[in-house]
Amino acid sequence: VAQMYNEGDLLFFANTGVMTVPVTKDDYWQLTVTPLFAHNHMQRETMRIDPLEEKSNTGVIGRMSDALTGQGLSVGSFSIDHNSISLIGEPGISSTPFIISQNGVTEFSPAPSGANMSQSIKDLNAATEPDSGYFGETWSEKVLASINDNENLYNTLQGTTIGANFPETWLGRKLRTVAQLISTRVERGVDRDMFYVDIGGFDTHSDVRENLINRFTEVNDAIGAFAQELKDMNVWDMVTTVQTSDFARTLAPNTGDGTDHAWGGNYMFFGGSVAGGQVKGTYPEDLTDDGPLGLGRGRLIPKTPWDAVFNGLAEWVGVDAARMLDICPNKNAFPTGDIFSAADLFVPTVRKQRYLRK
């Protein structure tokens, strides 16, 4: 991480978090729609960036996919290990996100119980009659599509090789799978790719020092291997990664040598096209509880909304200006100067293809 920052490929966002409107210590509890300091609510809103439900049940990356699809581009969408609302768009616009194991794609029915089992399953589900039930037909259609997608992805990934030494950790395996998928972009015929990966273990209510050493080591080693692999593939300047979280932690410890739920935090943003080596946003001048942002025990009101980050990212990935409110429907609740553009976050170069990972 330090090397990427020093080489100008990584920047930090200071005091950033889930916000509805700009708030103060006096009115934050009235004006903030998202329930604060709760994992489920703030994780969900960090992935949605839509506190007023303008685009209900969609995620910010899913809305980017919708916008780019509407502009005539082919967009791939992948979540590693489980579904994420961040990738969900409005129904019927962009393709459904794939959920891929951190260990890659497993061949469908690798040890069949009978000869030609896969073909028999396809034939069974492809059969139809005039009086076939709608639900049964729909179910069979989904089964056939899933088998076909599995075969295509499995066969495509079988031809990939990875040169970087990814660590055998939770995040290392996930980023290795993302790198493999990026390497198949030509075979898949996509103009853009969206990826979602996550890692837990940061809810450090106790033993914060030991836990953070382990987590930071895992993150640093995995990111280092990921960056090296993208450079080896000559796509480093086509890929941008944004790190998010539900919230930061209290600056004051608890009685268990840990920290508790807070609000505004500091986050990474990196890639070959990122204008790195800088901190965007405003770092608090006063970290005390008596300061203008202090809510007690080192909980700080954020000054930079996630809308600011994803606005600039959406511009860079190619979303038209006319569609930008679809990506960040609440961005006009903040002063224009608080919202980042692509020019604020990226070096001034033109890229033909871009691949986004969150």
PDB file of N, CA and C in Angstrom, residues 242-305:
ATOM      1  N   VAL A 242     -11.830   0.589  -5.306  1.00  0.00           N
ATOM      2  CA  VAL A 242     -12.237   1.473  -4.223  1.00  0.00           C
ATOM      3  C   VAL A 242     -12.531   0.623  -2.995  1.00  0.00           C
ATOM      4  N   GLN A 243     -11.929   0.982  -1.876  1.00  0.00           N
ATOM      5  CA  GLN A 243     -12.151   0.291  -0.610  1.00  0.00           C
ATOM      6  C   GLN A 243     -13.208   1.049   0.191  1.00  0.00           C
ATOM      7  N   THR A 244     -14.201   0.324   0.677  1.00  0.00           N
ATOM      8  CA  THR A 244     -15.253   0.942   1.485  1.00  0.00           C
ATOM      9  C   THR A 244     -15.446   0.152   2.773  1.00  0.00           C
ATOM     10  N   SER A 245     -16.203   0.722   3.677  1.00  0.00           N
ATOM     11  CA  SER A 245     -16.575   0.030   4.908  1.00  0.00           C
ATOM     12  C   SER A 245     -17.856   0.654   5.432  1.00  0.00           C
ATOM     13  N   ASP A 246     -18.511  -0.049   6.341  1.00  0.00           N
ATOM     14  CA  ASP A 246     -19.729   0.519   6.906  1.00  0.00           C
ATOM     15  C   ASP A 246     -19.444   1.771   7.727  1.00  0.00           C
ATOM     16  N   PHE A 247     -18.357   1.738   8.503  1.00  0.00           N
ATOM     17  CA  PHE A 247     -17.983   2.884   9.336  1.00  0.00           C
ATOM     18  C   PHE A 247     -16.571   2.674   9.872  1.00  0.00           C
ATOM     19  N   ALA A 248     -16.026   3.720  10.470  1.00  0.00           N
ATOM     20  CA  ALA A 248     -14.732   3.628  11.132  1.00  0.00           C
ATOM     21  C   ALA A 248     -14.930   3.114  12.562  1.00  0.00           C
ATOM     22  N   ARG A 249     -13.880   3.175  13.347  1.00  0.00           N
ATOM     23  CA  ARG A 249     -13.937   2.731  14.738  1.00  0.00           C
ATOM     24  C   ARG A 249     -13.669   3.931  15.661  1.00  0.00           C
ATOM     25  N   THR A 250     -14.107   3.813  16.913  1.00  0.00           N
ATOM     26  CA  THR A 250     -13.862   4.873  17.883  1.00  0.00           C
ATOM     27  C   THR A 250     -12.360   5.055  18.097  1.00  0.00           C
ATOM     28  N   LEU A 251     -11.942   6.308  18.260  1.00  0.00           N
ATOM     29  CA  LEU A 251     -10.534   6.578  18.528  1.00  0.00           C
ATOM     30  C   LEU A 251     -10.178   6.249  19.975  1.00  0.00           C
ATOM     31  N   ALA A 252     -11.153   6.338  20.854  1.00  0.00           N
ATOM     32  CA  ALA A 252     -10.939   5.979  22.256  1.00  0.00           C
ATOM     33  C   ALA A 252     -11.244   4.495  22.445  1.00  0.00           C
ATOM     34  N   PRO A 253     -10.377   3.741  23.134  1.00  0.00           N
ATOM     35  CA  PRO A 253     -10.596   2.304  23.304  1.00  0.00           C
ATOM     36  C   PRO A 253     -11.703   1.998  24.297  1.00  0.00           C
ATOM     37  N   ASN A 254     -12.165   0.754  24.258  1.00  0.00           N
ATOM     38  CA  ASN A 254     -13.086   0.282  25.289  1.00  0.00           C
ATOM     39  C   ASN A 254     -12.304  -0.492  26.346  1.00  0.00           C
ATOM     40  N   THR A 255     -12.984  -1.104  27.277  1.00  0.00           N
ATOM     41  CA  THR A 255     -12.298  -1.783  28.377  1.00  0.00           C
ATOM     42  C   THR A 255     -11.722  -3.137  27.978  1.00  0.00           C
ATOM     43  N   GLY A 256     -11.980  -3.578  26.745  1.00  0.00           N
ATOM     44  CA  GLY A 256     -11.461  -4.866  26.285  1.00  0.00           C
ATOM     45  C   GLY A 256     -10.298  -4.724  25.334  1.00  0.00           C
ATOM     46  N   ASP A 257      -9.593  -3.589  25.408  1.00  0.00           N
ATOM     47  CA  ASP A 257      -8.488  -3.312  24.479  1.00  0.00           C
ATOM     48  C   ASP A 257      -8.966  -3.340  23.032  1.00  0.00           C
ATOM     49  N   GLY A 258     -10.192  -2.873  22.836  1.00  0.00           N
ATOM     50  CA  GLY A 258     -10.745  -2.836  21.489  1.00  0.00           C
ATOM     51  C   GLY A 258     -11.342  -1.481  21.181  1.00  0.00           C
ATOM     52  N   THR A 259     -12.043  -1.414  20.060  1.00  0.00           N
ATOM     53  CA  THR A 259     -12.716  -0.186  19.638  1.00  0.00           C
ATOM     54  C   THR A 259     -14.148  -0.515  19.255  1.00  0.00           C
ATOM     55  N   ASP A 260     -14.981   0.503  19.220  1.00  0.00           N
ATOM     56  CA  ASP A 260     -16.400   0.292  18.946  1.00  0.00           C
ATOM     57  C   ASP A 260     -16.811   1.038  17.665  1.00  0.00           C
ATOM     58  N   HIS A 261     -18.082   0.951  17.332  1.00  0.00           N
ATOM     59  CA  HIS A 261     -18.582   1.499  16.075  1.00  0.00           C
ATOM     60  C   HIS A 261     -18.521   3.028  16.077  1.00  0.00           C
ATOM     61  N   ALA A 262     -18.041   3.584  14.954  1.00  0.00           N
ATOM     62  CA  ALA A 262     -17.958   5.034  14.826  1.00  0.00           C
ATOM     63  C   ALA A 262     -18.658   5.464  13.528  1.00  0.00           C
ATOM     64  N   TRP A 263     -18.086   6.436  12.811  1.00  0.00           N
ATOM     65  CA  TRP A 263     -18.766   6.946  11.615  1.00  0.00           C
ATOM     66  C   TRP A 263     -17.739   7.277  10.535  1.00  0.00           C
ATOM     67  N   GLY A 264     -17.318   8.532  10.420  1.00  0.00           N
ATOM     68  CA  GLY A 264     -16.400   8.899   9.355  1.00  0.00           C
ATOM     69  C   GLY A 264     -15.068   8.178   9.447  1.00  0.00           C
ATOM     70  N   GLY A 265     -14.561   7.698   8.292  1.00  0.00           N
ATOM     71  CA  GLY A 265     -13.294   6.969   8.267  1.00  0.00           C
ATOM     72  C   GLY A 265     -12.460   7.339   7.055  1.00  0.00           C
ATOM     73  N   ASN A 266     -11.303   6.711   6.937  1.00  0.00           N
ATOM     74  CA  ASN A 266     -10.359   6.979   5.853  1.00  0.00           C
ATOM     75  C   ASN A 266     -10.243   5.739   4.963  1.00  0.00           C
ATOM     76  N   TYR A 267     -10.248   5.918   3.634  1.00  0.00           N
ATOM     77  CA  TYR A 267     -10.367   4.789   2.714  1.00  0.00           C
ATOM     78  C   TYR A 267      -9.402   4.919   1.542  1.00  0.00           C
ATOM     79  N   MET A 268      -9.053   3.762   0.965  1.00  0.00           N
ATOM     80  CA  MET A 268      -8.103   3.697  -0.150  1.00  0.00           C
ATOM     81  C   MET A 268      -8.817   3.668  -1.491  1.00  0.00           C
ATOM     82  N   PHE A 269      -8.078   4.135  -2.490  1.00  0.00           N
ATOM     83  CA  PHE A 269      -8.574   4.197  -3.863  1.00  0.00           C
ATOM     84  C   PHE A 269      -7.342   4.061  -4.749  1.00  0.00           C
ATOM     85  N   PHE A 270      -7.257   2.993  -5.552  1.00  0.00           N
ATOM     86  CA  PHE A 270      -5.993   2.796  -6.262  1.00  0.00           C
ATOM     87  C   PHE A 270      -6.178   2.174  -7.639  1.00  0.00           C
ATOM     88  N   GLY A 271      -5.154   2.354  -8.466  1.00  0.00           N
ATOM     89  CA  GLY A 271      -5.131   1.844  -9.830  1.00  0.00           C
ATOM     90  C   GLY A 271      -4.123   2.629 -10.642  1.00  0.00           C
ATOM     91  N   GLY A 272      -3.803   2.132 -11.838  1.00  0.00           N
ATOM     92  CA  GLY A 272      -2.792   2.768 -12.649  1.00  0.00           C
ATOM     93  C   GLY A 272      -3.161   4.129 -13.179  1.00  0.00           C
ATOM     94  N   SER A 273      -4.453   4.446 -13.244  1.00  0.00           N
ATOM     95  CA  SER A 273      -4.903   5.757 -13.734  1.00  0.00           C
ATOM     96  C   SER A 273      -5.244   6.720 -12.602  1.00  0.00           C
ATOM     97  N   VAL A 274      -5.150   6.259 -11.355  1.00  0.00           N
ATOM     98  CA  VAL A 274      -5.491   7.097 -10.206  1.00  0.00           C
ATOM     99  C   VAL A 274      -4.410   8.162  -9.989  1.00  0.00           C
ATOM    100  N   ALA A 275      -4.843   9.376  -9.704  1.00  0.00           N
ATOM    101  CA  ALA A 275      -3.920  10.460  -9.371  1.00  0.00           C
ATOM    102  C   ALA A 275      -3.548  10.327  -7.898  1.00  0.00           C
ATOM    103  N   GLY A 276      -2.662   9.398  -7.623  1.00  0.00           N
ATOM    104  CA  GLY A 276      -2.354   9.031  -6.248  1.00  0.00           C
ATOM    105  C   GLY A 276      -1.354   9.948  -5.567  1.00  0.00           C
ATOM    106  N   GLY A 277      -0.895   9.497  -4.396  1.00  0.00           N
ATOM    107  CA  GLY A 277       0.038  10.276  -3.612  1.00  0.00           C
ATOM    108  C   GLY A 277      -0.584  11.483  -2.959  1.00  0.00           C
ATOM    109  N   GLN A 278      -1.890  11.440  -2.714  1.00  0.00           N
ATOM    110  CA  GLN A 278      -2.575  12.570  -2.101  1.00  0.00           C
ATOM    111  C   GLN A 278      -3.729  12.081  -1.239  1.00  0.00           C
ATOM    112  N   VAL A 279      -4.246  12.987  -0.429  1.00  0.00           N
ATOM    113  CA  VAL A 279      -5.420  12.726   0.403  1.00  0.00           C
ATOM    114  C   VAL A 279      -6.522  13.660  -0.047  1.00  0.00           C
ATOM    115  N   LYS A 280      -7.656  13.091  -0.459  1.00  0.00           N
ATOM    116  CA  LYS A 280      -8.798  13.887  -0.890  1.00  0.00           C
ATOM    117  C   LYS A 280      -9.791  14.017   0.259  1.00  0.00           C
ATOM    118  N   GLY A 281     -10.536  15.116   0.239  1.00  0.00           N
ATOM    119  CA  GLY A 281     -11.442  15.377   1.344  1.00  0.00           C
ATOM    120  C   GLY A 281     -10.740  16.193   2.413  1.00  0.00           C
ATOM    121  N   THR A 282     -11.382  16.299   3.552  1.00  0.00           N
ATOM    122  CA  THR A 282     -10.858  17.141   4.632  1.00  0.00           C
ATOM    123  C   THR A 282     -10.630  16.314   5.884  1.00  0.00           C
ATOM    124  N   TYR A 283      -9.379  16.216   6.297  1.00  0.00           N
ATOM    125  CA  TYR A 283      -9.073  15.510   7.538  1.00  0.00           C
ATOM    126  C   TYR A 283      -9.390  16.436   8.713  1.00  0.00           C
ATOM    127  N   PRO A 284     -10.041  15.916   9.762  1.00  0.00           N
ATOM    128  CA  PRO A 284     -10.450  16.773  10.875  1.00  0.00           C
ATOM    129  C   PRO A 284      -9.258  17.455  11.560  1.00  0.00           C
ATOM    130  N   GLU A 285      -9.397  18.729  11.819  1.00  0.00           N
ATOM    131  CA  GLU A 285      -8.354  19.453  12.543  1.00  0.00           C
ATOM    132  C   GLU A 285      -8.433  19.202  14.040  1.00  0.00           C
ATOM    133  N   ASP A 286      -9.607  18.849  14.535  1.00  0.00           N
ATOM    134  CA  ASP A 286      -9.819  18.625  15.967  1.00  0.00           C
ATOM    135  C   ASP A 286     -10.475  17.258  16.146  1.00  0.00           C
ATOM    136  N   LEU A 287      -9.739  16.313  16.748  1.00  0.00           N
ATOM    137  CA  LEU A 287     -10.258  14.960  16.937  1.00  0.00           C
ATOM    138  C   LEU A 287     -10.907  14.764  18.299  1.00  0.00           C
ATOM    139  N   THR A 288     -10.967  15.799  19.106  1.00  0.00           N
ATOM    140  CA  THR A 288     -11.515  15.667  20.452  1.00  0.00           C
ATOM    141  C   THR A 288     -13.040  15.697  20.416  1.00  0.00           C
ATOM    142  N   ASP A 289     -13.632  15.264  21.509  1.00  0.00           N
ATOM    143  CA  ASP A 289     -15.091  15.282  21.605  1.00  0.00           C
ATOM    144  C   ASP A 289     -15.652  16.699  21.603  1.00  0.00           C
ATOM    145  N   ASP A 290     -14.819  17.683  21.973  1.00  0.00           N
ATOM    146  CA  ASP A 290     -15.269  19.076  21.991  1.00  0.00           C
ATOM    147  C   ASP A 290     -15.172  19.729  20.619  1.00  0.00           C
ATOM    148  N   GLY A 291     -14.532  19.057  19.658  1.00  0.00           N
ATOM    149  CA  GLY A 291     -14.388  19.616  18.323  1.00  0.00           C
ATOM    150  C   GLY A 291     -15.714  19.644  17.587  1.00  0.00           C
ATOM    151  N   PRO A 292     -15.792  20.339  16.462  1.00  0.00           N
ATOM    152  CA  PRO A 292     -17.064  20.506  15.737  1.00  0.00           C
ATOM    153  C   PRO A 292     -17.607  19.210  15.148  1.00  0.00           C
ATOM    154  N   LEU A 293     -16.769  18.171  15.022  1.00  0.00           N
ATOM    155  CA  LEU A 293     -17.217  16.910  14.435  1.00  0.00           C
ATOM    156  C   LEU A 293     -17.296  15.775  15.449  1.00  0.00           C
ATOM    157  N   GLY A 294     -16.858  16.016  16.664  1.00  0.00           N
ATOM    158  CA  GLY A 294     -16.781  14.954  17.667  1.00  0.00           C
ATOM    159  C   GLY A 294     -18.121  14.621  18.284  1.00  0.00           C
ATOM    160  N   LEU A 295     -18.462  13.315  18.297  1.00  0.00           N
ATOM    161  CA  LEU A 295     -19.725  12.853  18.877  1.00  0.00           C
ATOM    162  C   LEU A 295     -19.508  12.034  20.145  1.00  0.00           C
ATOM    163  N   GLY A 296     -18.272  11.950  20.599  1.00  0.00           N
ATOM    164  CA  GLY A 296     -17.996  11.186  21.798  1.00  0.00           C
ATOM    165  C   GLY A 296     -17.127   9.966  21.517  1.00  0.00           C
ATOM    166  N   ARG A 297     -16.100   9.772  22.324  1.00  0.00           N
ATOM    167  CA  ARG A 297     -15.183   8.635  22.221  1.00  0.00           C
ATOM    168  C   ARG A 297     -14.489   8.546  20.854  1.00  0.00           C
ATOM    169  N   GLY A 298     -14.321   9.690  20.211  1.00  0.00           N
ATOM    170  CA  GLY A 298     -13.629   9.674  18.931  1.00  0.00           C
ATOM    171  C   GLY A 298     -14.499   9.272  17.760  1.00  0.00           C
ATOM    172  N   ARG A 299     -15.793   9.359  17.894  1.00  0.00           N
ATOM    173  CA  ARG A 299     -16.693   9.195  16.745  1.00  0.00           C
ATOM    174  C   ARG A 299     -16.792  10.539  16.040  1.00  0.00           C
ATOM    175  N   LEU A 300     -16.522  10.558  14.737  1.00  0.00           N
ATOM    176  CA  LEU A 300     -16.464  11.811  14.000  1.00  0.00           C
ATOM    177  C   LEU A 300     -17.507  11.850  12.892  1.00  0.00           C
ATOM    178  N   ILE A 301     -18.175  12.981  12.754  1.00  0.00           N
ATOM    179  CA  ILE A 301     -19.107  13.194  11.651  1.00  0.00           C
ATOM    180  C   ILE A 301     -18.299  13.282  10.355  1.00  0.00           C
ATOM    181  N   PRO A 302     -18.638  12.521   9.328  1.00  0.00           N
ATOM    182  CA  PRO A 302     -17.891  12.615   8.065  1.00  0.00           C
ATOM    183  C   PRO A 302     -18.181  13.929   7.345  1.00  0.00           C
ATOM    184  N   LYS A 303     -17.204  14.352   6.560  1.00  0.00           N
ATOM    185  CA  LYS A 303     -17.374  15.545   5.737  1.00  0.00           C
ATOM    186  C   LYS A 303     -17.490  15.209   4.251  1.00  0.00           C
ATOM    187  N   THR A 304     -17.017  14.025   3.870  1.00  0.00           N
ATOM    188  CA  THR A 304     -17.084  13.606   2.469  1.00  0.00           C
ATOM    189  C   THR A 304     -18.072  12.463   2.339  1.00  0.00           C
ATOM    190  N   PRO A 305     -19.131  12.611   1.546  1.00  0.00           N
ATOM    191  CA  PRO A 305     -20.104  11.533   1.346  1.00  0.00           C
ATOM    192  C   PRO A 305     -19.595  10.536   0.306  1.00  0.00           C
TER     193      PRO A 305
END
